[in-house]
Amino acid sequence: MSGIKTRLVVNGEEIITARDPKQSLLQFLRTELSLMGAKNGCAKGHCGTCTVIVNGKAQRACLLQVGKLDNSSIETIEGLTKNGELHPLQIAFAKAGAVQCGFCTPGMIMAAKALLDQNPDPSEDEIKDALKYNLCRCTGYKKIIEAVQMAAAAMQGKIVLNETSEKGWVGEAVVRYDSLAKVKGVPLYTDDFRLGGALEGKLLLSSHPHARIMSIDTATAENAPGVVAVLTAKDIPGRKTFGLIVPHQPVLAEQIVRYTGDPIALVLAESEGQAEAARELIKVEYQPLEIVDNPLRALEEGAPIVHDEGNVLAHIKVRKGDIEAGFARADIILEDNFYVPSIEHAYMEPDACLAKQEEDGIITVWTASQSSFSFQEDISKSLGVPKEKIRVINRTTGGAFGGREEPTVQIHAALGVLKTGRPVRMVLSREELIKMSTKRHAEYLYYKLGATKEGVIISLEVKIVGDTGAYASAGEPVLFRSAVFSSGPYEVPNAKVDAFAVYTNNPPGGAMRGFGSTQPAVAAEIMMDRLASKLDICPFKIRELNGLEPGKQTLGGQVLDYSVGYKETLKLVKEALDKEALPTSKPGKRIGVGVASAMKNVGLGSAMVDGAWSTLKLLSDGRLELGIGSVDSGQGADTVMAQIAAQSVGVSFNTIKIVSSDTGLNMDGGVTTASRQTFVTGNAVRIAGIKFRNLLFKLASEASGIPQKYLEIKNNCIYDIRHQADYKISLPELARLAECRNFSLKAEHFYVAPGTKVLKDCSDNPEFDHEEFRLHFAYCYGTQAAIVEVDENTGEVCVLKVIAAHDVGKVINPSAVEGQIEGGIMMGLGYALTEEFKMKDGQVVTNTLKKLGIPDITQTPKIQSIIIEDHHPYGPYGAKGMGELPMNPTAPAILNAIYNAVGIRLNSLPVSPEKIKDQLFKIKEMK
């Protein structure tokens, strides 16, 4: 059938193809026509990143066979821009802030265009219905809805859209640095590019969750058609393992497999199909070992041992005051147990890597990560070559949320290059990524809380058992954060907390948005709500009574001295809620309101040196090249840095050109984690900008004879403030002047954040020492109220609205801050109601995006974001990070709202309709 011709009209151009008629439209567009706008997020029709318009209707291209589309008209994102002018939808998505990582954006825009072509003035519900097959993990959907509404208004002549930004300094909601490229669907992501003559790499993953490898026979696979090499652990010339903190996870397993995501062999072939076929020919003989898939079971005597040193990776202790004395004085004591599940990051872009060897012997690796520099180190150690021989370039990153802190295929791709001398391409399928990648830690939490009859907390005992999976990953620091944030944003004088990171035969528990602070927020806030209910105290009042403020101490004994906006978040959420006209409950459908708060560290803390480099230089065309080591994974870091650079130098945002996270061009900015980049890299950029500005003035002064004190920058020109008409020199003119005078117009700065200390064995700080107990240099705070409707017959929960107030220090970009709040809320909604990564007998059950329960646009509530600016004295212009925190209060606020609606407490997430129905039935039976 390969000779049968198919006629297509793609973006107005006739295409005749005789290719395999069973080839998917997505594959055809990307491989045959090099139209990379439609993305391959899952190949199952679950994500919508491949959406195009076929004969006037939005269709998922991965589900369509080319041979069944004869005489069809197809529109892709590339066809929207006409004569260099963007479509109103493209402009609206950029202006509304509806673009974050951007991987879902082309599909979203095409689905929206299909809607507007048929319905020029859709309602919000009609927009949601049209986009319900398109997932977004970043934005929370609110700004996507607003973008479609904005485009509809523009297309009807009600408003005028433009894509330009203003000066773009701190505090302005400028269009994101990279959003125009993303709305056009131009090649940006790793798998959008091809290397000539590249081999395709495929990994053979373990079929057993725990087994001893007795033998690996690759002979048949090596002789299969198209196969160039089959590599196993014996082919790794350097370190055979990797890991964030404990490097004991095998690059290719050699003796023991500990979960089904352990790779055993790498097949390198001329085509992807040949590599996949040969992979099935590898014969591995296993000796199955007993598995342990629950961390509580792993702690029991006689449990299967995952690692020789035992199943406990780490035991973190927090001790403060005397809990027994505290409980003895308490008028009320509450106890409860909680469970929060493992969660998949579910970023839309599957992991991919391109690698090749340059003429000078350097191996260049293109991939998405959260630190090119940490990947460079991992690759160099496994290949046994100096770091200078490895160059890692970060491609546009299609989401991360902590999931790209560790390599998946990057070491393997570079190893393939080293062994074959050929370029290598590796792309994980969604199923492979779900099987291999790290997850949010599932945790079991026990809480015992003692308080006075007035509601003042005086004693707290907590035990947390976290599932860190088969390898250490970030298990110890994640459980450390769970321990130190177990009290929430409240002062507790007496506390005993024990947190255990425990090995199992599940996928490794790694970094994920919130990094250990998310899990205890659920338990702590339900306990606060129970306390308020028991004492008949307003839930806002009881939080205000115990809340942190300057002069109070954290659980670790740190005295808070500045930028503590927690109580302001409480106040403003309550005020907004008081103004809210709540819907009335109807028969069978009950309305409930819940509140929850949270806090999160900014920066690494714990006595770790937290620093970053930044460079600025003037290009010949007058633009400023900003070099940073941070990664923009959709959170808007590049835009924030460009705004800080623009203000510190005094130029417009549009003059900044960013070069980031390239080990060959940049200096290290540290891992993009811990909400640290705005504070740490932001300060490096700010100070480098001041230095650069001074260099500009120095050059202009030397050339003109005008003292520097009389020079200023305005409209990207330097002028004499005394006689503006007499002297003015533009940035391109300064670049030429510098070249003539051999004057270096380049500035750099390495910024180190304020020092911190490790957690003390005892957190008692009676002297209120501000330095010795400083665990972190900054914290962010938030409060959210959720309004829900619970169907008593079906158990369905509809989140109607979330009011969210967050202390950000100083807003750099209001639209970006709102985007982080909205995206965090939607992720928190999924955590509360629908999401769970499930295993059974060591095998992955939830192996698709659909099974994982990722929220879609139809579940989007109304969101009211309230931004609080409690300036941090050491942050850039007073700013501090906040990208992770907004997820934390959402789930407990929803759970507290469910209780307020129907009177049931559910302490095990996710809260499915079945769980609610079951609890309501039990209550009914008791009556």
PDB file of N, CA and C in Angstrom, residues 5-55:
ATOM      1  N   LYS A   5      -1.159   6.977  -3.462  1.00  0.00           N
ATOM      2  CA  LYS A   5      -0.916   8.400  -3.265  1.00  0.00           C
ATOM      3  C   LYS A   5      -2.034   9.037  -2.453  1.00  0.00           C
ATOM      4  N   THR A   6      -1.636   9.960  -1.593  1.00  0.00           N
ATOM      5  CA  THR A   6      -2.583  10.720  -0.788  1.00  0.00           C
ATOM      6  C   THR A   6      -2.377  12.195  -1.078  1.00  0.00           C
ATOM      7  N   ARG A   7      -3.479  12.889  -1.349  1.00  0.00           N
ATOM      8  CA  ARG A   7      -3.413  14.325  -1.613  1.00  0.00           C
ATOM      9  C   ARG A   7      -3.852  15.080  -0.369  1.00  0.00           C
ATOM     10  N   LEU A   8      -3.017  16.014   0.059  1.00  0.00           N
ATOM     11  CA  LEU A   8      -3.320  16.869   1.200  1.00  0.00           C
ATOM     12  C   LEU A   8      -3.095  18.321   0.802  1.00  0.00           C
ATOM     13  N   VAL A   9      -3.826  19.212   1.435  1.00  0.00           N
ATOM     14  CA  VAL A   9      -3.552  20.642   1.313  1.00  0.00           C
ATOM     15  C   VAL A   9      -3.149  21.118   2.703  1.00  0.00           C
ATOM     16  N   VAL A  10      -1.870  21.434   2.852  1.00  0.00           N
ATOM     17  CA  VAL A  10      -1.326  21.811   4.160  1.00  0.00           C
ATOM     18  C   VAL A  10      -0.979  23.292   4.142  1.00  0.00           C
ATOM     19  N   ASN A  11      -1.676  24.056   4.957  1.00  0.00           N
ATOM     20  CA  ASN A  11      -1.481  25.511   5.021  1.00  0.00           C
ATOM     21  C   ASN A  11      -1.571  26.148   3.634  1.00  0.00           C
ATOM     22  N   GLY A  12      -2.525  25.645   2.844  1.00  0.00           N
ATOM     23  CA  GLY A  12      -2.776  26.199   1.515  1.00  0.00           C
ATOM     24  C   GLY A  12      -1.917  25.630   0.411  1.00  0.00           C
ATOM     25  N   GLU A  13      -0.974  24.770   0.734  1.00  0.00           N
ATOM     26  CA  GLU A  13      -0.076  24.200  -0.271  1.00  0.00           C
ATOM     27  C   GLU A  13      -0.433  22.739  -0.524  1.00  0.00           C
ATOM     28  N   GLU A  14      -0.577  22.376  -1.798  1.00  0.00           N
ATOM     29  CA  GLU A  14      -0.922  20.997  -2.141  1.00  0.00           C
ATOM     30  C   GLU A  14       0.287  20.086  -1.942  1.00  0.00           C
ATOM     31  N   ILE A  15       0.059  18.960  -1.279  1.00  0.00           N
ATOM     32  CA  ILE A  15       1.102  17.970  -1.028  1.00  0.00           C
ATOM     33  C   ILE A  15       0.597  16.624  -1.529  1.00  0.00           C
ATOM     34  N   ILE A  16       1.380  15.964  -2.367  1.00  0.00           N
ATOM     35  CA  ILE A  16       1.068  14.607  -2.814  1.00  0.00           C
ATOM     36  C   ILE A  16       2.108  13.683  -2.195  1.00  0.00           C
ATOM     37  N   THR A  17       1.639  12.680  -1.456  1.00  0.00           N
ATOM     38  CA  THR A  17       2.582  11.781  -0.798  1.00  0.00           C
ATOM     39  C   THR A  17       2.222  10.332  -1.080  1.00  0.00           C
ATOM     40  N   ALA A  18       3.238   9.516  -1.217  1.00  0.00           N
ATOM     41  CA  ALA A  18       3.045   8.073  -1.379  1.00  0.00           C
ATOM     42  C   ALA A  18       3.684   7.330  -0.212  1.00  0.00           C
ATOM     43  N   ARG A  19       3.852   8.027   0.883  1.00  0.00           N
ATOM     44  CA  ARG A  19       4.441   7.420   2.076  1.00  0.00           C
ATOM     45  C   ARG A  19       3.483   6.406   2.693  1.00  0.00           C
ATOM     46  N   ASP A  20       3.946   5.729   3.710  1.00  0.00           N
ATOM     47  CA  ASP A  20       3.138   4.734   4.410  1.00  0.00           C
ATOM     48  C   ASP A  20       1.800   5.341   4.821  1.00  0.00           C
ATOM     49  N   PRO A  21       0.693   4.825   4.285  1.00  0.00           N
ATOM     50  CA  PRO A  21      -0.608   5.426   4.608  1.00  0.00           C
ATOM     51  C   PRO A  21      -0.997   5.276   6.072  1.00  0.00           C
ATOM     52  N   LYS A  22      -0.349   4.349   6.785  1.00  0.00           N
ATOM     53  CA  LYS A  22      -0.652   4.166   8.204  1.00  0.00           C
ATOM     54  C   LYS A  22       0.147   5.116   9.096  1.00  0.00           C
ATOM     55  N   GLN A  23       1.048   5.877   8.477  1.00  0.00           N
ATOM     56  CA  GLN A  23       1.814   6.855   9.246  1.00  0.00           C
ATOM     57  C   GLN A  23       0.864   7.885   9.840  1.00  0.00           C
ATOM     58  N   SER A  24       1.120   8.269  11.090  1.00  0.00           N
ATOM     59  CA  SER A  24       0.245   9.267  11.709  1.00  0.00           C
ATOM     60  C   SER A  24       0.471  10.627  11.063  1.00  0.00           C
ATOM     61  N   LEU A  25      -0.572  11.425  11.083  1.00  0.00           N
ATOM     62  CA  LEU A  25      -0.450  12.784  10.550  1.00  0.00           C
ATOM     63  C   LEU A  25       0.630  13.547  11.300  1.00  0.00           C
ATOM     64  N   LEU A  26       0.747  13.326  12.599  1.00  0.00           N
ATOM     65  CA  LEU A  26       1.777  14.015  13.380  1.00  0.00           C
ATOM     66  C   LEU A  26       3.168  13.664  12.876  1.00  0.00           C
ATOM     67  N   GLN A  27       3.431  12.380  12.668  1.00  0.00           N
ATOM     68  CA  GLN A  27       4.739  11.967  12.154  1.00  0.00           C
ATOM     69  C   GLN A  27       4.990  12.559  10.776  1.00  0.00           C
ATOM     70  N   PHE A  28       3.975  12.565   9.945  1.00  0.00           N
ATOM     71  CA  PHE A  28       4.116  13.098   8.587  1.00  0.00           C
ATOM     72  C   PHE A  28       4.472  14.581   8.622  1.00  0.00           C
ATOM     73  N   LEU A  29       3.755  15.347   9.418  1.00  0.00           N
ATOM     74  CA  LEU A  29       4.014  16.787   9.492  1.00  0.00           C
ATOM     75  C   LEU A  29       5.429  17.062   9.979  1.00  0.00           C
ATOM     76  N   ARG A  30       5.859  16.319  10.983  1.00  0.00           N
ATOM     77  CA  ARG A  30       7.159  16.604  11.602  1.00  0.00           C
ATOM     78  C   ARG A  30       8.331  16.036  10.798  1.00  0.00           C
ATOM     79  N   THR A  31       8.203  14.802  10.326  1.00  0.00           N
ATOM     80  CA  THR A  31       9.349  14.165   9.666  1.00  0.00           C
ATOM     81  C   THR A  31       9.415  14.440   8.170  1.00  0.00           C
ATOM     82  N   GLU A  32       8.254  14.530   7.513  1.00  0.00           N
ATOM     83  CA  GLU A  32       8.251  14.715   6.064  1.00  0.00           C
ATOM     84  C   GLU A  32       8.197  16.184   5.663  1.00  0.00           C
ATOM     85  N   LEU A  33       7.454  16.992   6.414  1.00  0.00           N
ATOM     86  CA  LEU A  33       7.297  18.404   6.054  1.00  0.00           C
ATOM     87  C   LEU A  33       8.089  19.340   6.955  1.00  0.00           C
ATOM     88  N   SER A  34       8.726  18.808   7.985  1.00  0.00           N
ATOM     89  CA  SER A  34       9.502  19.613   8.951  1.00  0.00           C
ATOM     90  C   SER A  34       8.663  20.726   9.575  1.00  0.00           C
ATOM     91  N   LEU A  35       7.389  20.456   9.759  1.00  0.00           N
ATOM     92  CA  LEU A  35       6.503  21.375  10.476  1.00  0.00           C
ATOM     93  C   LEU A  35       6.481  20.934  11.935  1.00  0.00           C
ATOM     94  N   MET A  36       7.249  21.626  12.761  1.00  0.00           N
ATOM     95  CA  MET A  36       7.482  21.184  14.129  1.00  0.00           C
ATOM     96  C   MET A  36       6.530  21.803  15.149  1.00  0.00           C
ATOM     97  N   GLY A  37       5.565  22.598  14.676  1.00  0.00           N
ATOM     98  CA  GLY A  37       4.654  23.246  15.616  1.00  0.00           C
ATOM     99  C   GLY A  37       3.793  22.267  16.381  1.00  0.00           C
ATOM    100  N   ALA A  38       3.280  21.244  15.695  1.00  0.00           N
ATOM    101  CA  ALA A  38       2.520  20.196  16.370  1.00  0.00           C
ATOM    102  C   ALA A  38       3.501  19.322  17.140  1.00  0.00           C
ATOM    103  N   LYS A  39       3.242  19.107  18.421  1.00  0.00           N
ATOM    104  CA  LYS A  39       4.195  18.414  19.293  1.00  0.00           C
ATOM    105  C   LYS A  39       3.741  16.990  19.610  1.00  0.00           C
ATOM    106  N   ASN A  40       4.714  16.151  19.918  1.00  0.00           N
ATOM    107  CA  ASN A  40       4.418  14.783  20.338  1.00  0.00           C
ATOM    108  C   ASN A  40       4.557  14.696  21.851  1.00  0.00           C
ATOM    109  N   GLY A  41       3.448  14.916  22.546  1.00  0.00           N
ATOM    110  CA  GLY A  41       3.475  14.874  24.001  1.00  0.00           C
ATOM    111  C   GLY A  41       3.137  13.530  24.588  1.00  0.00           C
ATOM    112  N   CYS A  42       2.433  12.687  23.797  1.00  0.00           N
ATOM    113  CA  CYS A  42       2.039  11.397  24.371  1.00  0.00           C
ATOM    114  C   CYS A  42       1.783  10.324  23.327  1.00  0.00           C
ATOM    115  N   ALA A  43       1.462  10.718  22.086  1.00  0.00           N
ATOM    116  CA  ALA A  43       1.146   9.782  20.999  1.00  0.00           C
ATOM    117  C   ALA A  43      -0.070   8.917  21.310  1.00  0.00           C
ATOM    118  N   LYS A  44      -0.901   9.366  22.233  1.00  0.00           N
ATOM    119  CA  LYS A  44      -2.095   8.616  22.616  1.00  0.00           C
ATOM    120  C   LYS A  44      -3.373   9.455  22.504  1.00  0.00           C
ATOM    121  N   GLY A  45      -3.237  10.719  22.132  1.00  0.00           N
ATOM    122  CA  GLY A  45      -4.406  11.582  22.063  1.00  0.00           C
ATOM    123  C   GLY A  45      -4.857  12.106  23.407  1.00  0.00           C
ATOM    124  N   HIS A  46      -3.986  12.021  24.416  1.00  0.00           N
ATOM    125  CA  HIS A  46      -4.371  12.427  25.768  1.00  0.00           C
ATOM    126  C   HIS A  46      -3.978  13.857  26.117  1.00  0.00           C
ATOM    127  N   CYS A  47      -3.042  14.458  25.361  1.00  0.00           N
ATOM    128  CA  CYS A  47      -2.501  15.757  25.786  1.00  0.00           C
ATOM    129  C   CYS A  47      -2.897  16.914  24.879  1.00  0.00           C
ATOM    130  N   GLY A  48      -3.162  16.642  23.611  1.00  0.00           N
ATOM    131  CA  GLY A  48      -3.575  17.698  22.696  1.00  0.00           C
ATOM    132  C   GLY A  48      -2.461  18.575  22.174  1.00  0.00           C
ATOM    133  N   THR A  49      -1.197  18.274  22.490  1.00  0.00           N
ATOM    134  CA  THR A  49      -0.109  19.126  22.004  1.00  0.00           C
ATOM    135  C   THR A  49       0.072  19.011  20.490  1.00  0.00           C
ATOM    136  N   CYS A  50      -0.531  17.996  19.885  1.00  0.00           N
ATOM    137  CA  CYS A  50      -0.403  17.795  18.437  1.00  0.00           C
ATOM    138  C   CYS A  50      -1.600  18.335  17.667  1.00  0.00           C
ATOM    139  N   THR A  51      -2.464  19.108  18.317  1.00  0.00           N
ATOM    140  CA  THR A  51      -3.711  19.550  17.684  1.00  0.00           C
ATOM    141  C   THR A  51      -3.462  20.406  16.444  1.00  0.00           C
ATOM    142  N   VAL A  52      -4.124  20.039  15.364  1.00  0.00           N
ATOM    143  CA  VAL A  52      -4.143  20.822  14.125  1.00  0.00           C
ATOM    144  C   VAL A  52      -5.609  20.906  13.680  1.00  0.00           C
ATOM    145  N   ILE A  53      -5.859  21.676  12.646  1.00  0.00           N
ATOM    146  CA  ILE A  53      -7.224  21.783  12.117  1.00  0.00           C
ATOM    147  C   ILE A  53      -7.309  20.971  10.828  1.00  0.00           C
ATOM    148  N   VAL A  54      -8.220  20.016  10.808  1.00  0.00           N
ATOM    149  CA  VAL A  54      -8.432  19.164   9.635  1.00  0.00           C
ATOM    150  C   VAL A  54      -9.860  19.376   9.140  1.00  0.00           C
ATOM    151  N   ASN A  55      -9.960  19.904   7.941  1.00  0.00           N
ATOM    152  CA  ASN A  55     -11.282  20.179   7.350  1.00  0.00           C
ATOM    153  C   ASN A  55     -12.165  20.994   8.288  1.00  0.00           C
TER     154      ASN A  55
END
